[in-house]
């Protein structure tokens, strides 16, 4: 599974990143609380180039270099194919940040750990970036 | 002040019945009287009536005009109008039997007449169209006069009261007919006007009807486009005109008329012709609950709306065809029946005289469908 | 193969039907008088040879056919035509070439009012009208592309165009043989008089085609200077409006 | 002129307790209302705001409120604020006031003075969820006798079509959305006068193509691939005047579809120059019938004007198979404001009068009647059908379903909702996949509601609703208005 971005309909508004940031780090999607009280960090990037824009987020690679490189086994793939970080095990060595060929994994703002897209695996619904895209430019697709 | 039928639309509920001898052998009105009386609870004493076919053999070539008058003045005005348009062979008051239970009866006269040729030739119309126009003009424009029936060798006997009392009043047991239809009415208010009772007629057509047609205004405005003057504001009137329009003026066969007034749903259409009929005459789809018996001088058709919101039962015994709102109304006059059945929505029951098939041009499939139903 | 129809033997609709159903590439129709919609909506390369006075909308909405008319046309000749050629050995009525998008229209004699109104060019298509005689008023009104040439060959004493020529025009060219009264030409039009033949290069093929169609000698056509009318400001109404959200 | 006396129409209030400075508003506003400095300071230019609500809708914290600008002029019930603003604008520019969408003035809406009937006791109401309920409608002429070949008809699964809105006036994504929704719901969309884009040819069977005075994109293929051809004589928002698509909106793609050069103005003359009279209309109708081999119904669309019943009668006699009438609430991408707000009559009265006139003349079967201009909801549809229309066109309602917030500035071409624009960056804001779903949802919702209302009346086919004026009663109307509508007052 991964997020597919259709640049034909991506407006570059950035709402995907805002809702992404609010969905994680304990604010359960409340944008105001996340941004006014916390230090929100989006798990996806937005690339804009010549009036085109698209989301840059984890591809959840089949043979993921980040999993192979992780020194503590914090990076794992679940049975749905989602590549995620087990926060208990991550020691913040940031090896994964260096090996990701797409530059998707980021250090947390305090550099204590790595953060990445986990396709909102804790939520019952679609990832928040998909459900909040105002123009249907993002889709969750099965293939890798 | 209470407004009279025609000034206001009065929905009603009803009972209907018909008895027909398919050989054309005549019988008196006692059976139909018993049949409609058996459904006393379906009416409320504010309307009853009968249509009888074959009752005037001595005047079979004359239009039998039965006319209600509010008073003698109205009669004189109307008779001058009739003299102007018809040559009248014979005229007389319709014989009645006075009864405590019948009040407020109008003057009721009958005329056996033929149109003056110079009149309808001048307008380049046929005899029947001429009579239809005269009847509609009297009903719409001559205050105090109302044509209760205008066909040949037939008449409508109707008024305010329970149908059994109306039958007694008109002495219908003294008439011999091969088709009898009857109606008991339950109108929703009480102006009590004799013209508003059923059957409603035009030329040889008579209609008795149970139910209210929700498409009334659509049907009415469609017919008005073709010159029909709708004076009564009752569903029954537009049904009679619809049959007259489709069969006499448009030349459709009965089968096709049924496909117009009780058209199958689009999803149930079996042939393109039905779709064509529905598109062309969509304004005559009778929508809403009804069971009707439409009679003419060579037969009758009984029909339910297409989703069958009203009851209707038919029965056959030898040459007799019985139709009624309730089976009990048939059993009361014929204990032994060859066959009893309830037709589905939009399935006509057709009864035709054996020797007069040509007149009411029914497609053979309709007869088969009715007989095998 | 050529099919020949005698219009007298048909009514209006049966003639159109017979012509439409004819498989022949060339169709000749005799004794026409007022039959409308001939060649209307045709999308083909058939040839139509017509004799008589044809009814309105000859070749309307057509795309491709060649129509040769020996006689006069009425209103709407070549109305909204997209491609093809109509050659009229006679005169035509009003609004010939209305909204024409392509193809050409050669008229030997006069044309009526509003000739070539709302003509427009599109991609490789550029409609053309050549009139041997004069045209009525409002020539090239709303014109948005293409070429109209008026030769004024039949009435040497009169102006080849009526008043209000080129009103609301915003593209295309109108060429007139001779010089024209300035009060006949709309405000927004620039008139240039070309004496030298070299300047006529762009319209020369059209003039030659006209001469060949109707048997004119080129020297007669070229015995006067030509005036070219073009638009000064393509957006004359751009300041007419003021936006207001109401 | 240096000083503008116009105060802003709207003011944008930003709730700082809610604003997170994300800048979505800045990116979404095509009118440069919202700004964000490098240091994160956010500020607005109120006078640029048209009240389209794009920013407020997309703001993730609902921090934005768009309000009427509070600098109220001295109250004056005759010289309203808008009267003054209009004069200031004209004094500054010398221009004709140009505006968009439909007439917003507080004229009486007859729809709002009509009440529907329902069955009680004397006949049963019908439950549309469980019993059959037919909304299928055929549009066209029904005069051919049963022995002849039937005239061409349009089959609608429900009596609602999408109004003509041309590519150029609206974005291609609007047309894609409506075309898909129309095909899915068994109805039709209308190209408007701007031609049929190549991407939309797959929807040709659900398409009514227009022939207007500009004849844009009209050629034999255009006419023959459509389900029906509509001659556009007039439009409810601007009866009697033509159209003018400014060159800025004529992008290469629009130009290709209209078959004109790019970036040139696209002018639709006020009249069709081959229709100066009713017999000319007959000629154009027949020309189009000949050009389409008598296989397409020909519709003629006119604006509802004072003598509409005589005009409609003439149109029917001229051979129109469908008469489409656009009431004075009909919308437009651009119209002179004085024209839009002062010309024409309500569609309710026009339909009532035309339907009755056609019946009086015995020609109601010769053509179908389509009502357009201000149909806001399913009850309006039911009411106009009961007054006599066979079907309706919806335009404004369809655009609102796609996101239009009725800011009335379509003429700028900078529609923030991606609707009335041909700019690629703006039109991409309407994803036609989502648009098609929204438009189809609207049709589906109205379809259910119409069935509910018909079921309540005890009617199970739209055939029996058409012209069924007994199902309508007037409330708060004068006798002459009731007479014009051919109905009686509530309680009568």
mmCIF file with all atom_site columns, C-alpha atoms in Angstrom, chain B residues 108-269:
data_model
loop_
_atom_site.group_PDB
_atom_site.id
_atom_site.type_symbol
_atom_site.label_atom_id
_atom_site.label_alt_id
_atom_site.label_comp_id
_atom_site.label_asym_id
_atom_site.label_entity_id
_atom_site.label_seq_id
_atom_site.pdbx_PDB_ins_code
_atom_site.Cartn_x
_atom_site.Cartn_y
_atom_site.Cartn_z
_atom_site.occupancy
_atom_site.B_iso_or_equiv
_atom_site.pdbx_formal_charge
_atom_site.auth_seq_id
_atom_site.auth_comp_id
_atom_site.auth_asym_id
_atom_site.auth_atom_id
_atom_site.pdbx_PDB_model_num
ATOM 1   C CA . UNK B 1 108 ? -86.747 14.197 -15.304 1.00 0.00 ? 108 UNK B CA 1
ATOM 2   C CA . UNK B 1 109 ? -87.716 14.019 -18.959 1.00 0.00 ? 109 UNK B CA 1
ATOM 3   C CA . UNK B 1 110 ? -86.695 11.842 -21.839 1.00 0.00 ? 110 UNK B CA 1
ATOM 4   C CA . UNK B 1 111 ? -86.592 12.659 -25.530 1.00 0.00 ? 111 UNK B CA 1
ATOM 5   C CA . UNK B 1 112 ? -86.119 10.331 -28.479 1.00 0.00 ? 112 UNK B CA 1
ATOM 6   C CA . UNK B 1 113 ? -84.520 12.486 -31.102 1.00 0.00 ? 113 UNK B CA 1
ATOM 7   C CA . UNK B 1 114 ? -82.346 12.699 -34.161 1.00 0.00 ? 114 UNK B CA 1
ATOM 8   C CA . UNK B 1 115 ? -80.076 15.633 -35.025 1.00 0.00 ? 115 UNK B CA 1
ATOM 9   C CA . UNK B 1 116 ? -81.263 17.994 -37.695 1.00 0.00 ? 116 UNK B CA 1
ATOM 10  C CA . UNK B 1 117 ? -79.135 17.101 -40.730 1.00 0.00 ? 117 UNK B CA 1
ATOM 11  C CA . UNK B 1 118 ? -78.730 20.685 -41.870 1.00 0.00 ? 118 UNK B CA 1
ATOM 12  C CA . UNK B 1 119 ? -77.116 21.493 -38.515 1.00 0.00 ? 119 UNK B CA 1
ATOM 13  C CA . UNK B 1 120 ? -74.379 18.914 -38.412 1.00 0.00 ? 120 UNK B CA 1
ATOM 14  C CA . UNK B 1 121 ? -73.743 18.847 -42.134 1.00 0.00 ? 121 UNK B CA 1
ATOM 15  C CA . UNK B 1 122 ? -73.058 22.541 -41.959 1.00 0.00 ? 122 UNK B CA 1
ATOM 16  C CA . UNK B 1 123 ? -70.358 21.973 -39.359 1.00 0.00 ? 123 UNK B CA 1
ATOM 17  C CA . UNK B 1 124 ? -68.838 19.074 -41.314 1.00 0.00 ? 124 UNK B CA 1
ATOM 18  C CA . UNK B 1 125 ? -69.054 16.743 -38.377 1.00 0.00 ? 125 UNK B CA 1
ATOM 19  C CA . UNK B 1 126 ? -70.721 13.400 -37.851 1.00 0.00 ? 126 UNK B CA 1
ATOM 20  C CA . UNK B 1 127 ? -74.011 12.816 -36.108 1.00 0.00 ? 127 UNK B CA 1
ATOM 21  C CA . UNK B 1 128 ? -72.356 11.579 -32.926 1.00 0.00 ? 128 UNK B CA 1
ATOM 22  C CA . UNK B 1 129 ? -69.890 14.435 -32.667 1.00 0.00 ? 129 UNK B CA 1
ATOM 23  C CA . UNK B 1 130 ? -72.809 16.805 -33.105 1.00 0.00 ? 130 UNK B CA 1
ATOM 24  C CA . UNK B 1 131 ? -74.762 15.180 -30.275 1.00 0.00 ? 131 UNK B CA 1
ATOM 25  C CA . UNK B 1 132 ? -71.676 15.127 -28.055 1.00 0.00 ? 132 UNK B CA 1
ATOM 26  C CA . UNK B 1 133 ? -71.181 18.852 -28.571 1.00 0.00 ? 133 UNK B CA 1
ATOM 27  C CA . UNK B 1 134 ? -74.822 19.656 -27.869 1.00 0.00 ? 134 UNK B CA 1
ATOM 28  C CA . UNK B 1 135 ? -74.719 17.593 -24.680 1.00 0.00 ? 135 UNK B CA 1
ATOM 29  C CA . UNK B 1 136 ? -71.555 19.272 -23.476 1.00 0.00 ? 136 UNK B CA 1
ATOM 30  C CA . UNK B 1 137 ? -72.987 22.690 -24.261 1.00 0.00 ? 137 UNK B CA 1
ATOM 31  C CA . UNK B 1 138 ? -76.177 22.016 -22.298 1.00 0.00 ? 138 UNK B CA 1
ATOM 32  C CA . UNK B 1 139 ? -74.230 20.683 -19.322 1.00 0.00 ? 139 UNK B CA 1
ATOM 33  C CA . UNK B 1 140 ? -71.735 23.512 -19.318 1.00 0.00 ? 140 UNK B CA 1
ATOM 34  C CA . UNK B 1 141 ? -73.887 26.474 -20.279 1.00 0.00 ? 141 UNK B CA 1
ATOM 35  C CA . UNK B 1 142 ? -77.604 25.886 -19.699 1.00 0.00 ? 142 UNK B CA 1
ATOM 36  C CA . UNK B 1 143 ? -78.075 26.500 -15.999 1.00 0.00 ? 143 UNK B CA 1
ATOM 37  C CA . UNK B 1 144 ? -80.718 24.266 -14.477 1.00 0.00 ? 144 UNK B CA 1
ATOM 38  C CA . UNK B 1 145 ? -80.551 21.589 -17.168 1.00 0.00 ? 145 UNK B CA 1
ATOM 39  C CA . UNK B 1 146 ? -78.358 18.508 -17.148 1.00 0.00 ? 146 UNK B CA 1
ATOM 40  C CA . UNK B 1 147 ? -78.197 15.663 -19.656 1.00 0.00 ? 147 UNK B CA 1
ATOM 41  C CA . UNK B 1 148 ? -78.021 12.436 -17.668 1.00 0.00 ? 148 UNK B CA 1
ATOM 42  C CA . UNK B 1 149 ? -77.636 10.261 -20.752 1.00 0.00 ? 149 UNK B CA 1
ATOM 43  C CA . UNK B 1 150 ? -77.618 10.639 -24.507 1.00 0.00 ? 150 UNK B CA 1
ATOM 44  C CA . UNK B 1 151 ? -76.975 7.254  -26.154 1.00 0.00 ? 151 UNK B CA 1
ATOM 45  C CA . UNK B 1 152 ? -79.134 5.072  -28.333 1.00 0.00 ? 152 UNK B CA 1
ATOM 46  C CA . UNK B 1 153 ? -81.277 2.332  -26.830 1.00 0.00 ? 153 UNK B CA 1
ATOM 47  C CA . UNK B 1 154 ? -79.807 3.028  -23.391 1.00 0.00 ? 154 UNK B CA 1
ATOM 48  C CA . UNK B 1 155 ? -80.241 5.318  -20.436 1.00 0.00 ? 155 UNK B CA 1
ATOM 49  C CA . UNK B 1 156 ? -78.732 6.294  -17.118 1.00 0.00 ? 156 UNK B CA 1
ATOM 50  C CA . UNK B 1 157 ? -81.025 6.338  -14.080 1.00 0.00 ? 157 UNK B CA 1
ATOM 51  C CA . UNK B 1 158 ? -79.326 8.134  -11.250 1.00 0.00 ? 158 UNK B CA 1
ATOM 52  C CA . UNK B 1 159 ? -79.867 10.424 -8.321  1.00 0.00 ? 159 UNK B CA 1
ATOM 53  C CA . UNK B 1 160 ? -79.128 11.264 -4.721  1.00 0.00 ? 160 UNK B CA 1
ATOM 54  C CA . UNK B 1 161 ? -79.927 8.372  -2.404  1.00 0.00 ? 161 UNK B CA 1
ATOM 55  C CA . UNK B 1 162 ? -78.874 4.796  -1.791  1.00 0.00 ? 162 UNK B CA 1
ATOM 56  C CA . UNK B 1 163 ? -78.747 2.891  -5.073  1.00 0.00 ? 163 UNK B CA 1
ATOM 57  C CA . UNK B 1 164 ? -81.537 0.511  -4.048  1.00 0.00 ? 164 UNK B CA 1
ATOM 58  C CA . UNK B 1 165 ? -83.786 3.494  -3.340  1.00 0.00 ? 165 UNK B CA 1
ATOM 59  C CA . UNK B 1 166 ? -82.829 5.143  -6.622  1.00 0.00 ? 166 UNK B CA 1
ATOM 60  C CA . UNK B 1 167 ? -83.625 1.905  -8.453  1.00 0.00 ? 167 UNK B CA 1
ATOM 61  C CA . UNK B 1 168 ? -86.989 1.732  -6.815  1.00 0.00 ? 168 UNK B CA 1
ATOM 62  C CA . UNK B 1 169 ? -87.653 5.380  -7.614  1.00 0.00 ? 169 UNK B CA 1
ATOM 63  C CA . UNK B 1 170 ? -86.919 4.870  -11.310 1.00 0.00 ? 170 UNK B CA 1
ATOM 64  C CA . UNK B 1 171 ? -88.872 1.572  -11.359 1.00 0.00 ? 171 UNK B CA 1
ATOM 65  C CA . UNK B 1 172 ? -85.914 -0.131 -12.994 1.00 0.00 ? 172 UNK B CA 1
ATOM 66  C CA . UNK B 1 173 ? -87.488 -3.555 -12.502 1.00 0.00 ? 173 UNK B CA 1
ATOM 67  C CA . UNK B 1 174 ? -89.843 -2.531 -15.320 1.00 0.00 ? 174 UNK B CA 1
ATOM 68  C CA . UNK B 1 175 ? -87.008 -2.198 -17.875 1.00 0.00 ? 175 UNK B CA 1
ATOM 69  C CA . UNK B 1 176 ? -85.473 -5.028 -19.887 1.00 0.00 ? 176 UNK B CA 1
ATOM 70  C CA . UNK B 1 177 ? -81.779 -4.685 -20.702 1.00 0.00 ? 177 UNK B CA 1
ATOM 71  C CA . UNK B 1 178 ? -78.888 -6.942 -21.747 1.00 0.00 ? 178 UNK B CA 1
ATOM 72  C CA . UNK B 1 179 ? -76.286 -4.889 -19.871 1.00 0.00 ? 179 UNK B CA 1
ATOM 73  C CA . UNK B 1 180 ? -76.853 -3.333 -16.490 1.00 0.00 ? 180 UNK B CA 1
ATOM 74  C CA . UNK B 1 181 ? -74.283 -1.389 -14.551 1.00 0.00 ? 181 UNK B CA 1
ATOM 75  C CA . UNK B 1 182 ? -74.796 0.127  -11.128 1.00 0.00 ? 182 UNK B CA 1
ATOM 76  C CA . UNK B 1 183 ? -73.146 2.463  -8.701  1.00 0.00 ? 183 UNK B CA 1
ATOM 77  C CA . UNK B 1 184 ? -73.421 3.336  -5.025  1.00 0.00 ? 184 UNK B CA 1
ATOM 78  C CA . UNK B 1 185 ? -71.646 6.511  -4.020  1.00 0.00 ? 185 UNK B CA 1
ATOM 79  C CA . UNK B 1 186 ? -69.817 7.774  -0.933  1.00 0.00 ? 186 UNK B CA 1
ATOM 80  C CA . UNK B 1 187 ? -68.961 11.378 -1.687  1.00 0.00 ? 187 UNK B CA 1
ATOM 81  C CA . UNK B 1 188 ? -66.874 13.380 0.733   1.00 0.00 ? 188 UNK B CA 1
ATOM 82  C CA . UNK B 1 189 ? -69.444 16.100 1.279   1.00 0.00 ? 189 UNK B CA 1
ATOM 83  C CA . UNK B 1 190 ? -73.169 16.635 1.047   1.00 0.00 ? 190 UNK B CA 1
ATOM 84  C CA . UNK B 1 191 ? -74.315 19.030 -1.626  1.00 0.00 ? 191 UNK B CA 1
ATOM 85  C CA . UNK B 1 192 ? -76.591 16.317 -2.985  1.00 0.00 ? 192 UNK B CA 1
ATOM 86  C CA . UNK B 1 193 ? -76.945 17.025 -6.645  1.00 0.00 ? 193 UNK B CA 1
ATOM 87  C CA . UNK B 1 194 ? -78.495 14.500 -8.980  1.00 0.00 ? 194 UNK B CA 1
ATOM 88  C CA . UNK B 1 195 ? -76.230 15.278 -11.902 1.00 0.00 ? 195 UNK B CA 1
ATOM 89  C CA . UNK B 1 196 ? -73.189 14.360 -9.846  1.00 0.00 ? 196 UNK B CA 1
ATOM 90  C CA . UNK B 1 197 ? -74.293 10.762 -9.346  1.00 0.00 ? 197 UNK B CA 1
ATOM 91  C CA . UNK B 1 198 ? -72.973 7.901  -11.471 1.00 0.00 ? 198 UNK B CA 1
ATOM 92  C CA . UNK B 1 199 ? -73.128 6.555  -14.088 1.00 0.00 ? 199 UNK B CA 1
ATOM 93  C CA . UNK B 1 200 ? -71.607 9.371  -16.022 1.00 0.00 ? 200 UNK B CA 1
ATOM 94  C CA . UNK B 1 201 ? -72.360 9.126  -19.727 1.00 0.00 ? 201 UNK B CA 1
ATOM 95  C CA . UNK B 1 202 ? -71.635 10.528 -23.139 1.00 0.00 ? 202 UNK B CA 1
ATOM 96  C CA . UNK B 1 203 ? -73.388 9.113  -26.202 1.00 0.00 ? 203 UNK B CA 1
ATOM 97  C CA . UNK B 1 204 ? -73.430 5.336  -25.673 1.00 0.00 ? 204 UNK B CA 1
ATOM 98  C CA . UNK B 1 205 ? -70.625 5.432  -23.135 1.00 0.00 ? 205 UNK B CA 1
ATOM 99  C CA . UNK B 1 206 ? -71.422 5.057  -19.480 1.00 0.00 ? 206 UNK B CA 1
ATOM 100 C CA . UNK B 1 207 ? -68.936 4.872  -16.667 1.00 0.00 ? 207 UNK B CA 1
ATOM 101 C CA . UNK B 1 208 ? -69.313 3.784  -13.086 1.00 0.00 ? 208 UNK B CA 1
ATOM 102 C CA . UNK B 1 209 ? -66.237 4.332  -11.058 1.00 0.00 ? 209 UNK B CA 1
ATOM 103 C CA . UNK B 1 210 ? -64.820 3.611  -7.662  1.00 0.00 ? 210 UNK B CA 1
ATOM 104 C CA . UNK B 1 211 ? -61.829 5.601  -6.486  1.00 0.00 ? 211 UNK B CA 1
ATOM 105 C CA . UNK B 1 212 ? -60.190 8.934  -7.000  1.00 0.00 ? 212 UNK B CA 1
ATOM 106 C CA . UNK B 1 213 ? -57.901 9.727  -9.833  1.00 0.00 ? 213 UNK B CA 1
ATOM 107 C CA . UNK B 1 214 ? -54.872 11.712 -8.703  1.00 0.00 ? 214 UNK B CA 1
ATOM 108 C CA . UNK B 1 215 ? -54.058 12.573 -12.297 1.00 0.00 ? 215 UNK B CA 1
ATOM 109 C CA . UNK B 1 216 ? -57.434 14.298 -12.710 1.00 0.00 ? 216 UNK B CA 1
ATOM 110 C CA . UNK B 1 217 ? -56.067 17.729 -13.584 1.00 0.00 ? 217 UNK B CA 1
ATOM 111 C CA . UNK B 1 218 ? -53.558 16.311 -16.075 1.00 0.00 ? 218 UNK B CA 1
ATOM 112 C CA . UNK B 1 219 ? -56.258 14.175 -17.727 1.00 0.00 ? 219 UNK B CA 1
ATOM 113 C CA . UNK B 1 220 ? -58.742 17.005 -17.741 1.00 0.00 ? 220 UNK B CA 1
ATOM 114 C CA . UNK B 1 221 ? -56.377 19.513 -19.295 1.00 0.00 ? 221 UNK B CA 1
ATOM 115 C CA . UNK B 1 222 ? -55.390 16.971 -21.928 1.00 0.00 ? 222 UNK B CA 1
ATOM 116 C CA . UNK B 1 223 ? -59.025 16.432 -22.921 1.00 0.00 ? 223 UNK B CA 1
ATOM 117 C CA . UNK B 1 224 ? -59.797 20.129 -22.872 1.00 0.00 ? 224 UNK B CA 1
ATOM 118 C CA . UNK B 1 225 ? -57.169 20.552 -25.561 1.00 0.00 ? 225 UNK B CA 1
ATOM 119 C CA . UNK B 1 226 ? -59.374 18.399 -27.780 1.00 0.00 ? 226 UNK B CA 1
ATOM 120 C CA . UNK B 1 227 ? -62.509 20.412 -27.169 1.00 0.00 ? 227 UNK B CA 1
ATOM 121 C CA . UNK B 1 228 ? -64.088 18.514 -24.280 1.00 0.00 ? 228 UNK B CA 1
ATOM 122 C CA . UNK B 1 229 ? -66.006 20.746 -21.894 1.00 0.00 ? 229 UNK B CA 1
ATOM 123 C CA . UNK B 1 230 ? -65.473 19.418 -18.414 1.00 0.00 ? 230 UNK B CA 1
ATOM 124 C CA . UNK B 1 231 ? -68.416 20.655 -16.401 1.00 0.00 ? 231 UNK B CA 1
ATOM 125 C CA . UNK B 1 232 ? -68.682 18.287 -13.443 1.00 0.00 ? 232 UNK B CA 1
ATOM 126 C CA . UNK B 1 233 ? -65.159 18.153 -12.037 1.00 0.00 ? 233 UNK B CA 1
ATOM 127 C CA . UNK B 1 234 ? -65.538 14.444 -11.366 1.00 0.00 ? 234 UNK B CA 1
ATOM 128 C CA . UNK B 1 235 ? -63.054 11.782 -12.310 1.00 0.00 ? 235 UNK B CA 1
ATOM 129 C CA . UNK B 1 236 ? -65.834 9.776  -13.857 1.00 0.00 ? 236 UNK B CA 1
ATOM 130 C CA . UNK B 1 237 ? -66.564 12.467 -16.377 1.00 0.00 ? 237 UNK B CA 1
ATOM 131 C CA . UNK B 1 238 ? -62.969 12.529 -17.628 1.00 0.00 ? 238 UNK B CA 1
ATOM 132 C CA . UNK B 1 239 ? -62.901 8.730  -17.839 1.00 0.00 ? 239 UNK B CA 1
ATOM 133 C CA . UNK B 1 240 ? -65.976 8.739  -20.058 1.00 0.00 ? 240 UNK B CA 1
ATOM 134 C CA . UNK B 1 241 ? -64.466 11.429 -22.230 1.00 0.00 ? 241 UNK B CA 1
ATOM 135 C CA . UNK B 1 242 ? -61.137 9.614  -22.346 1.00 0.00 ? 242 UNK B CA 1
ATOM 136 C CA . UNK B 1 243 ? -62.811 6.494  -23.718 1.00 0.00 ? 243 UNK B CA 1
ATOM 137 C CA . UNK B 1 244 ? -64.822 8.580  -26.149 1.00 0.00 ? 244 UNK B CA 1
ATOM 138 C CA . UNK B 1 245 ? -61.701 10.402 -27.300 1.00 0.00 ? 245 UNK B CA 1
ATOM 139 C CA . UNK B 1 246 ? -59.508 7.339  -27.683 1.00 0.00 ? 246 UNK B CA 1
ATOM 140 C CA . UNK B 1 247 ? -62.065 5.001  -29.241 1.00 0.00 ? 247 UNK B CA 1
ATOM 141 C CA . UNK B 1 248 ? -64.458 7.176  -31.171 1.00 0.00 ? 248 UNK B CA 1
ATOM 142 C CA . UNK B 1 249 ? -62.150 10.010 -32.181 1.00 0.00 ? 249 UNK B CA 1
ATOM 143 C CA . UNK B 1 250 ? -58.686 8.422  -32.286 1.00 0.00 ? 250 UNK B CA 1
ATOM 144 C CA . UNK B 1 251 ? -59.975 5.036  -33.467 1.00 0.00 ? 251 UNK B CA 1
ATOM 145 C CA . UNK B 1 252 ? -57.944 2.948  -31.024 1.00 0.00 ? 252 UNK B CA 1
ATOM 146 C CA . UNK B 1 253 ? -58.997 -0.595 -30.251 1.00 0.00 ? 253 UNK B CA 1
ATOM 147 C CA . UNK B 1 254 ? -59.968 -1.445 -26.708 1.00 0.00 ? 254 UNK B CA 1
ATOM 148 C CA . UNK B 1 255 ? -56.709 -3.220 -26.032 1.00 0.00 ? 255 UNK B CA 1
ATOM 149 C CA . UNK B 1 256 ? -54.770 -0.080 -26.876 1.00 0.00 ? 256 UNK B CA 1
ATOM 150 C CA . UNK B 1 257 ? -57.074 2.068  -24.778 1.00 0.00 ? 257 UNK B CA 1
ATOM 151 C CA . UNK B 1 258 ? -56.339 -0.125 -21.790 1.00 0.00 ? 258 UNK B CA 1
ATOM 152 C CA . UNK B 1 259 ? -52.629 0.331  -22.485 1.00 0.00 ? 259 UNK B CA 1
ATOM 153 C CA . UNK B 1 260 ? -53.165 4.082  -22.380 1.00 0.00 ? 260 UNK B CA 1
ATOM 154 C CA . UNK B 1 261 ? -55.344 4.513  -19.307 1.00 0.00 ? 261 UNK B CA 1
ATOM 155 C CA . UNK B 1 262 ? -53.675 1.782  -17.248 1.00 0.00 ? 262 UNK B CA 1
ATOM 156 C CA . UNK B 1 263 ? -50.349 1.683  -19.027 1.00 0.00 ? 263 UNK B CA 1
ATOM 157 C CA . UNK B 1 264 ? -47.863 -0.926 -17.875 1.00 0.00 ? 264 UNK B CA 1
ATOM 158 C CA . UNK B 1 265 ? -44.786 0.481  -16.149 1.00 0.00 ? 265 UNK B CA 1
ATOM 159 C CA . UNK B 1 266 ? -41.905 1.246  -18.487 1.00 0.00 ? 266 UNK B CA 1
ATOM 160 C CA . UNK B 1 267 ? -40.023 -1.705 -17.045 1.00 0.00 ? 267 UNK B CA 1
ATOM 161 C CA . UNK B 1 268 ? -42.947 -4.045 -17.727 1.00 0.00 ? 268 UNK B CA 1
ATOM 162 C CA . UNK B 1 269 ? -43.657 -3.025 -21.300 1.00 0.00 ? 269 UNK B CA 1
#
